[in-house]
Coordinates of C-alpha atoms in Angstrom, one line a residue:
X1 CA 23.4 57.8 36.1
X2 CA 25.8 55.2 34.7
X3 CA 24.3 53.2 31.9
X4 CA 27.2 50.8 31.6
X5 CA 30.0 49.7 33.9
X6 CA 33.4 49.0 32.5
X7 CA 36.3 47.4 34.3
X8 CA 38.7 49.8 32.6
X9 CA 36.7 53.0 31.7
X10 CA 39.8 55.0 31.2
X11 CA 41.0 52.6 28.6
X12 CA 37.7 52.8 26.8
X13 CA 37.9 56.6 26.8
X14 CA 41.5 56.5 25.6
X15 CA 40.6 54.1 22.8
X16 CA 38.4 56.6 21.0
X17 CA 40.6 58.0 18.3
X18 CA 40.0 61.0 16.2
X19 CA 40.9 59.9 12.6
X20 CA 40.1 63.3 11.2
X21 CA 37.6 66.1 12.1
X22 CA 34.6 64.3 10.6
X23 CA 35.3 60.6 11.5
X24 CA 35.7 59.0 14.9
X25 CA 36.7 55.4 15.1
X26 CA 36.6 53.6 18.5
X27 CA 39.4 51.2 18.8
X28 CA 39.5 48.2 21.1
X29 CA 35.7 47.5 21.3
X30 CA 35.3 44.1 22.8
X31 CA 31.7 43.9 24.0
X32 CA 28.3 44.8 22.6
X33 CA 27.8 47.0 25.7
X34 CA 30.8 49.1 24.8
X35 CA 29.6 49.4 21.2
X36 CA 26.1 50.4 22.3
X37 CA 27.5 53.0 24.7
X38 CA 29.8 54.5 22.1
X39 CA 26.8 54.6 19.7
X40 CA 24.8 56.6 22.3
X41 CA 27.7 59.0 22.3
X42 CA 27.5 59.4 18.5
X43 CA 30.5 57.3 17.5
X44 CA 29.8 56.0 14.0
X45 CA 32.7 53.5 13.5
X46 CA 34.3 50.8 15.6
X47 CA 37.1 48.2 15.5
X48 CA 38.1 45.5 18.0
X49 CA 37.7 41.9 19.0
X50 CA 33.9 42.2 19.0
X51 CA 34.2 42.2 15.2
X52 CA 37.3 40.1 14.5
X53 CA 40.6 39.0 16.0
X54 CA 43.7 40.1 14.1
X55 CA 43.9 38.3 10.8
X56 CA 46.6 37.6 8.2
X57 CA 46.3 39.9 5.1
X58 CA 44.7 37.3 2.9
X59 CA 42.1 36.4 5.5
X60 CA 41.3 40.1 6.1
X61 CA 40.9 40.7 2.4
X62 CA 38.5 37.7 2.1
X63 CA 36.5 38.9 5.1
X64 CA 36.3 42.5 3.7
X65 CA 35.1 41.2 0.3
X66 CA 32.2 39.3 2.0
X67 CA 31.1 42.3 3.9

């Protein structure tokens, strides 16, 4: 049974990167459905347009300090 349908499932699969043995970061997460699906698979960390577009360094630092 498929819980979610993605236009580019291979890209989603390829975007899950192993940072080290204990931490997996999903890259390129653009929708809540993708994040929820990855969470079901046990992925603890995400990055992508769902959270923020690319930012200049100063804007990123400001955002990071608020969160």
